[in-house]
Amino acid sequence: MVNNYCILGNPNVGKTSLFNALTGTYEYVGNWSGVTVEKKVGRLKEQAGDLVDLPGIYELSPISKDETVVTDYLLNSEYSGMINIIDASQLKRNLQLTVQLMELGAPILIGLNMIDVAAKRGIHIDQDALLKKLKLPLLPIIARNGKGTHKLLEALKDQDLSNNRPLRINYGENVEATITQIVTLLKQYSDFEPRQFRFIAIQYLLDNPKVIELLNDDLISRLTPLHKQLTASLTTTIREHIQTKRNGYIEDLLQDTVVYPNEERQYFSSRLDKLLTHKILGIPIFLGIMWLIFQITFTWVGTPISDQIDEFIGGTLTYSVKSAMEAIGLFPFLQDLITDGIIAGVGAVIVFVPQILVLFFFISLLEDSGYMARIAVLMDRIMEVFGLSGKSFIPMIIGFGCNVPSIMAARSIESEKERLTTIIIAPFMSCSARLPVYALFVGVFFAHNQALVVLSLYVLGIIVALATSVVLTKTVLKNDDSVFIVELPTYRLPSIKTLWRSTWEKGKGFVKKAGTFIFGGSVVIWLLNYTGPSGFNVDVNDSFLHVIGSFFAILVAPLGFGTWQAGATLIPGFLAKEVIVSSMAIIYASDESGLVNIIQNQFTPLSAYAFMIFILLYIPCLSTVATIRKETYSMKWTLLAVAYPLVAAYVLSFIFYQVGHLFI
Amino acid sequence: MLNLKTGKLNKNYKITEMHIQNKHMIQRLNALGLNHGTNVKIKQKCLFKGPCILEINGQNLSIRGCDACQIFLEEAHG
């Protein structure tokens, strides 16, 4: 059997950094049966086995969905051992989880991370003494720069992690008596391994929903009286009681092994927070940062590079490919397909890669620096007005990059209703794939106010999202179980390597799409444009695309853009929003008068804006819809997520165009 | 009564009682180290009854104003 290990730990203690250091690359993204949620799986260096990177958890009783994944994995999967990574500067809190893992009794290796940070803060840890007290292998590491990770790998390879005897903390007379009774029942009525009995009993008493799921009704009916009896006999809740005992155990562990500094020092992070989370300046600073990001992405860096690529693809590349094909005497049909179909279609999207990578770079920077958590705090009061919490704001910002990761990011929201609301509204955030459409139209109609017009669309997306949230949270998704606790990590300057890696992880999908969806879409669109009921190489006006486009044109005519070309772009836009521009490039490439000329003839500034509103809001792309289905487990919500934006897009574009028409 | 909402900024307090009703919320607070007897410092309060930022065991956390006023304190010495 291949050895496989999992990495466990509190959120933000460097699990993924360790994962990357131990594996080198992401091997594949695995799906486990039952839980359709992605966990990262990698192959350990030096053939030491497989490694699973799990989301961060504070304890084994899950509240949010990503925590469910971890508990589920621990209870239902087979693994050779766990690597519990703990933050040396936050030992007390991190050991809470360690204690629970030790109670589980599976082989465990402890990676003591961020020893450098702890040392800097004046926290002195006697590692040997701690190791002796814990009776577990403990290795110091600095996951960020990979220090010590080699030793950890060696440890995994060399010593077969043996099954530890599950940790036994004495929880006091009453609790221990109940645990003994529960264990007796588990022996009789369940098929857990005997080693796990005590662990299951404790987790049951703590109301761990994942453990309760594993117990059958008969067993539960026998356990419930014991639970009630114990609750009645204690002066505090069971949870509080167990927590106090565990804290006592942890304090014992840390006694004589860890020395904390006496004096209080002002750290850089605290000083920075004084400004960035300032009660008056906080939000203006945040808006300023967002403005700066957009400015750099769209005006200063992204667009100039995009323009150069555009020039290269439209000019040098097209001509050289054309002459090369002519030289070898390729079929004219194939020549047209390659230049007017593939190069025009895929090229129209490739042009936007620089802008998108720049945007993803900044989103990664927000995430890795620790500022993202502050944004959640700053925006919470405002989001509360709309029935959400500050945590929903993070998926919304990520949504500016791409809606797919934004919907997945909603997993960390504890309240199920709040998570659902966030998922439904996230696609209204204008993702980078919609940007090419705006870029094209503002360039033609609003050349002097480009940034402002594009910004107005982003704002409109946010307004529609928030309005939707108000409606949802006041009706079907009324939320009375909101959990808002945000941990504010220490600020850190992410390394270029990490930043590049996470930018690429995000941007990769986009480039991949260019090679698949957009490539395929371009070929199909070109073929539909090239063929017609009467045969091949037909006049544009006799093509299949014209027929299809004309049908949709009738439907969208009241919105101001009832031309067959505009209509024809809407269907492929569902595949991927980028294909809208690809289709336009292909359709208009067949006309001698050129792209800008046709758009100018067919649209007015008013109808162009109505078109952009429609593109902004209408049906989320195919990948987003699939993600919504996966994350909501519900066909009903997925259908709503498809139908509602379509209706909203139609109504708003209609109102905008018709009302605007009265004045212009 | 003195609570996390009414307490002064940057002063050392000790938690005496937690009256939060939401089970999940209390579970998460405990996991992050907020218990009876924990030392805590209020670092920042946002405007309009917004969230506040706390420091416990050298880590910073933020909770909402409405939860903060359910966590009662006494002055800690030292």
Coordinates of N, CA, C and O in Angstrom, one line a residue, chain A residues 393-489:
Chain A
F393 N -17.7 39.4 2.1 CA -17.1 40.3 1.2 C -15.8 39.8 0.5 O -15.5 40.2 -0.6
I394 N -15.2 38.8 1.2 CA -13.9 38.2 0.6 C -14.3 37.5 -0.7 O -13.6 37.7 -1.7
P395 N -15.3 36.6 -0.6 CA -15.6 35.9 -1.9 C -16.0 36.9 -3.0 O -15.7 36.7 -4.2
M396 N -16.6 38.0 -2.6 CA -17.0 39.0 -3.6 C -15.8 39.7 -4.2 O -15.8 39.9 -5.4
I397 N -14.8 40.0 -3.5 CA -13.5 40.5 -4.1 C -12.9 39.5 -5.0 O -12.4 39.8 -6.1
I398 N -12.8 38.3 -4.5 CA -12.2 37.2 -5.3 C -13.0 37.1 -6.6 O -12.4 36.8 -7.7
G399 N -14.3 37.3 -6.5 CA -15.1 37.3 -7.7 C -14.7 38.2 -8.8 O -15.1 38.0 -10.0
F400 N -14.1 39.3 -8.5 CA -13.6 40.2 -9.5 C -12.6 39.5 -10.4 O -12.4 39.8 -11.6
G401 N -11.9 38.5 -9.9 CA -11.0 37.7 -10.7 C -11.7 36.7 -11.4 O -11.8 36.7 -12.6
C402 N -12.4 35.8 -10.7 CA -13.1 34.7 -11.3 C -14.2 34.3 -10.3 O -13.9 34.2 -9.1
N403 N -15.4 34.0 -10.8 CA -16.5 33.6 -9.9 C -16.3 32.2 -9.4 O -16.9 31.9 -8.3
V404 N -15.6 31.3 -10.0 CA -15.5 29.9 -9.6 C -14.8 29.9 -8.2 O -15.3 29.4 -7.2
P405 N -13.5 30.4 -8.1 CA -12.9 30.4 -6.7 C -13.7 31.2 -5.7 O -13.6 30.9 -4.5
S406 N -14.4 32.2 -6.2 CA -15.1 33.0 -5.2 C -16.3 32.2 -4.6 O -16.5 32.3 -3.4
I407 N -16.9 31.4 -5.4 CA -18.0 30.6 -4.8 C -17.4 29.5 -3.9 O -18.0 29.2 -2.8
M408 N -16.2 29.0 -4.2 CA -15.6 28.1 -3.3 C -15.1 28.7 -2.0 O -15.1 28.1 -1.0
A409 N -14.7 30.0 -2.1 CA -14.2 30.7 -0.9 C -15.3 30.9 0.1 O -15.0 31.1 1.3
A410 N -16.6 30.8 -0.4 CA -17.7 31.0 0.6 C -17.8 29.9 1.6 O -18.5 30.0 2.6
R411 N -17.0 28.8 1.3 CA -17.0 27.6 2.2 C -16.6 28.0 3.7 O -17.0 27.3 4.6
S412 N -15.8 29.0 3.8 CA -15.3 29.3 5.1 C -16.3 30.1 6.0 O -16.1 30.4 7.1
I413 N -17.5 30.4 5.3 CA -18.6 31.1 6.1 C -19.3 30.1 6.9 O -19.8 29.1 6.4
E414 N -19.4 30.3 8.2 CA -19.9 29.3 9.1 C -21.4 29.0 8.9 O -21.9 27.9 8.9
S415 N -22.2 30.1 8.8 CA -23.6 30.0 8.7 C -24.0 29.5 7.3 O -23.7 30.1 6.3
E416 N -24.8 28.4 7.3 CA -25.2 27.8 6.0 C -26.0 28.8 5.1 O -25.8 28.9 3.9
K417 N -26.9 29.5 5.7 CA -27.7 30.4 5.0 C -26.9 31.6 4.4 O -27.2 32.0 3.3
E418 N -26.0 32.0 5.2 CA -25.2 33.1 4.8 C -24.3 32.7 3.6 O -24.0 33.4 2.7
R419 N -23.9 31.4 3.7 CA -23.0 30.9 2.6 C -23.8 30.8 1.3 O -23.3 31.1 0.3
L420 N -25.0 30.3 1.4 CA -25.9 30.2 0.3 C -26.1 31.5 -0.4 O -26.0 31.7 -1.6
T421 N -26.5 32.5 0.4 CA -26.7 33.8 -0.1 C -25.5 34.3 -0.8 O -25.6 34.9 -1.9
T422 N -24.3 34.1 -0.2 CA -23.1 34.6 -0.8 C -22.9 33.9 -2.2 O -22.5 34.5 -3.2
I423 N -23.2 32.6 -2.2 CA -23.0 31.9 -3.5 C -23.9 32.4 -4.6 O -23.5 32.6 -5.7
I424 N -25.1 32.7 -4.2 CA -26.1 33.2 -5.2 C -25.7 34.6 -5.7 O -25.9 34.9 -6.9
I425 N -25.2 35.4 -4.9 CA -24.9 36.8 -5.3 C -23.5 36.9 -5.9 O -23.2 37.9 -6.7
A426 N -22.6 35.9 -5.7 CA -21.2 36.1 -6.1 C -21.1 36.3 -7.6 O -20.2 37.0 -8.1
P427 N -21.9 35.6 -8.5 CA -21.7 35.7 -9.9 C -22.0 37.1 -10.4 O -21.7 37.5 -11.6
F428 N -22.7 38.0 -9.6 CA -22.9 39.3 -10.1 C -21.6 40.2 -10.0 O -21.6 41.3 -10.5
M429 N -20.6 39.7 -9.3 CA -19.3 40.4 -9.3 C -18.7 40.2 -10.7 O -18.7 39.1 -11.2
S430 N -18.3 41.3 -11.2 CA -17.9 41.3 -12.6 C -16.5 40.7 -12.7 O -15.5 41.2 -12.4
C431 N -16.5 39.4 -13.2 CA -15.3 38.7 -13.3 C -14.4 39.2 -14.5 O -14.9 39.9 -15.3
S432 N -13.1 38.8 -14.4 CA -12.2 39.3 -15.4 C -12.6 38.9 -16.9 O -12.2 39.5 -17.8
A433 N -13.4 37.8 -17.0 CA -13.7 37.3 -18.3 C -14.7 38.3 -19.0 O -14.8 38.3 -20.2
R434 N -15.4 39.1 -18.2 CA -16.4 40.0 -18.8 C -15.7 41.3 -19.2 O -16.2 42.1 -20.0
L435 N -14.5 41.5 -18.7 CA -13.7 42.7 -18.9 C -13.5 42.9 -20.4 O -13.6 44.1 -20.9
P436 N -13.1 41.9 -21.2 CA -12.8 42.1 -22.6 C -14.0 42.8 -23.3 O -13.8 43.7 -24.2
V437 N -15.2 42.5 -22.9 CA -16.4 43.1 -23.5 C -16.4 44.6 -23.3 O -16.6 45.4 -24.2
Y438 N -16.2 44.9 -22.0 CA -16.2 46.3 -21.6 C -15.1 47.1 -22.4 O -15.3 48.1 -22.9
A439 N -14.0 46.4 -22.3 CA -12.8 47.1 -22.9 C -13.1 47.4 -24.4 O -12.8 48.5 -24.8
L440 N -13.7 46.5 -25.1 CA -14.0 46.7 -26.5 C -15.0 47.9 -26.7 O -14.8 48.8 -27.5
F441 N -16.0 47.9 -25.9 CA -17.1 48.9 -26.1 C -16.7 50.3 -25.6 O -17.0 51.3 -26.2
V442 N -16.1 50.3 -24.4 CA -15.7 51.6 -23.9 C -14.7 52.3 -24.8 O -14.7 53.5 -25.0
G443 N -13.8 51.4 -25.4 CA -12.8 52.0 -26.3 C -13.5 52.7 -27.5 O -13.0 53.7 -28.0
V444 N -14.6 52.2 -27.9 CA -15.3 52.7 -29.1 C -16.2 53.9 -28.7 O -16.2 54.9 -29.3
F445 N -17.0 53.7 -27.6 CA -18.0 54.7 -27.3 C -17.7 55.7 -26.2 O -18.2 56.8 -26.1
F446 N -16.8 55.3 -25.3 CA -16.6 56.1 -24.1 C -15.1 56.3 -23.9 O -14.5 56.2 -22.8
A447 N -14.4 56.7 -25.0 CA -13.0 56.7 -25.0 C -12.4 57.6 -23.9 O -11.4 57.4 -23.4
H448 N -13.2 58.7 -23.6 CA -12.6 59.7 -22.7 C -12.9 59.3 -21.2 O -12.2 59.8 -20.3
N449 N -13.9 58.5 -21.0 CA -14.2 58.1 -19.6 C -14.1 56.6 -19.4 O -14.9 56.0 -18.6
Q450 N -13.1 56.0 -20.0 CA -13.0 54.5 -19.9 C -13.1 53.9 -18.5 O -14.0 53.1 -18.2
A451 N -12.2 54.4 -17.6 CA -12.1 53.8 -16.3 C -13.4 54.1 -15.6 O -13.9 53.2 -14.9
L452 N -14.0 55.2 -15.7 CA -15.2 55.6 -15.0 C -16.4 54.7 -15.4 O -17.2 54.2 -14.6
V453 N -16.5 54.5 -16.8 CA -17.6 53.7 -17.3 C -17.5 52.2 -16.8 O -18.4 51.6 -16.4
V454 N -16.2 51.7 -16.9 CA -16.0 50.3 -16.4 C -16.3 50.2 -14.9 O -17.0 49.3 -14.5
L455 N -15.8 51.2 -14.2 CA -16.1 51.2 -12.8 C -17.6 51.2 -12.5 O -18.1 50.5 -11.6
S456 N -18.3 51.9 -13.2 CA -19.8 52.0 -13.0 C -20.4 50.6 -13.2 O -21.4 50.3 -12.5
L457 N -19.9 49.8 -14.1 CA -20.4 48.5 -14.3 C -20.1 47.6 -13.1 O -20.9 46.8 -12.6
Y458 N -18.9 47.7 -12.6 CA -18.5 46.9 -11.4 C -19.4 47.3 -10.2 O -19.9 46.5 -9.5
V459 N -19.6 48.6 -10.1 CA -20.5 49.1 -9.0 C -21.9 48.6 -9.2 O -22.5 48.1 -8.2
L460 N -22.4 48.6 -10.4 CA -23.7 48.1 -10.7 C -23.8 46.6 -10.3 O -24.8 46.2 -9.6
G461 N -22.8 45.9 -10.6 CA -22.8 44.4 -10.2 C -22.9 44.3 -8.7 O -23.7 43.5 -8.2
I462 N -22.2 45.1 -7.9 CA -22.2 45.1 -6.5 C -23.6 45.5 -6.0 O -24.1 44.8 -5.1
I463 N -24.2 46.5 -6.6 CA -25.5 47.0 -6.1 C -26.5 45.8 -6.3 O -27.3 45.5 -5.4
V464 N -26.5 45.2 -7.5 CA -27.5 44.1 -7.8 C -27.3 43.0 -6.8 O -28.2 42.4 -6.2
A465 N -26.0 42.7 -6.5 CA -25.7 41.6 -5.6 C -26.2 41.9 -4.2 O -26.9 41.1 -3.6
L466 N -26.0 43.1 -3.7 CA -26.4 43.5 -2.4 C -28.0 43.5 -2.3 O -28.6 43.1 -1.3
A467 N -28.6 44.1 -3.4 CA -30.0 44.1 -3.4 C -30.6 42.7 -3.3 O -31.6 42.4 -2.6
T468 N -30.0 41.8 -4.1 CA -30.5 40.4 -4.1 C -30.3 39.8 -2.7 O -31.2 39.1 -2.2
S469 N -29.2 40.1 -2.0 CA -28.9 39.6 -0.7 C -30.0 40.1 0.3 O -30.5 39.3 1.1
V470 N -30.4 41.4 0.2 CA -31.4 41.9 1.1 C -32.7 41.1 0.9 O -33.3 40.6 1.9
V471 N -33.1 40.9 -0.4 CA -34.3 40.1 -0.6 C -34.2 38.7 -0.1 O -35.1 38.2 0.6
L472 N -33.1 38.0 -0.4 CA -32.9 36.7 0.1 C -32.9 36.5 1.6 O -33.6 35.7 2.2
T473 N -32.2 37.4 2.3 CA -32.0 37.3 3.7 C -33.3 37.8 4.5 O -33.4 37.5 5.6
K474 N -34.1 38.5 3.8 CA -35.4 38.9 4.4 C -36.5 37.9 4.2 O -37.5 37.9 4.8
T475 N -36.2 37.0 3.2 CA -37.3 36.0 2.9 C -36.9 34.6 3.2 O -36.9 34.1 4.3
V476 N -36.4 33.9 2.1 CA -36.1 32.4 2.3 C -34.9 32.1 3.1 O -34.8 31.1 3.7
L477 N -33.9 33.0 3.1 CA -32.7 32.7 3.8 C -32.4 33.6 5.0 O -31.4 34.1 5.2
K478 N -33.5 33.7 5.8 CA -33.4 34.5 7.0 C -32.3 33.9 7.9 O -32.4 32.7 8.2
N479 N -31.4 34.7 8.3 CA -30.3 34.2 9.0 C -30.3 34.6 10.5 O -30.3 35.7 10.8
D480 N -30.4 33.6 11.4 CA -30.3 33.9 12.8 C -29.2 33.2 13.5 O -29.1 33.2 14.7
D481 N -28.3 32.7 12.7 CA -27.2 31.9 13.3 C -25.8 32.4 12.8 O -24.9 31.6 12.6
S482 N -25.7 33.7 12.7 CA -24.5 34.3 12.1 C -23.3 34.1 13.1 O -23.5 34.5 14.3
V483 N -22.3 33.6 12.6 CA -21.1 33.5 13.4 C -20.0 34.4 12.8 O -19.6 34.2 11.7
F484 N -19.6 35.4 13.6 CA -18.6 36.3 13.0 C -17.4 36.4 14.0 O -17.5 37.1 15.0
I485 N -16.4 35.6 13.7 CA -15.2 35.8 14.4 C -14.1 35.7 13.3 O -14.0 34.8 12.6
V486 N -13.3 36.8 13.3 CA -12.2 36.8 12.3 C -10.9 36.8 13.0 O -10.7 37.7 13.9
E487 N -10.0 36.0 12.6 CA -8.7 36.0 13.2 C -7.9 36.9 12.3 O -7.9 36.8 11.1
L488 N -7.2 37.9 13.0 CA -6.4 38.8 12.2 C -4.9 38.4 12.3 O -4.2 38.6 13.3
P489 N -4.4 37.7 11.2 CA -3.1 37.2 11.3 C -2.1 38.4 11.2 O -2.4 39.5 10.8

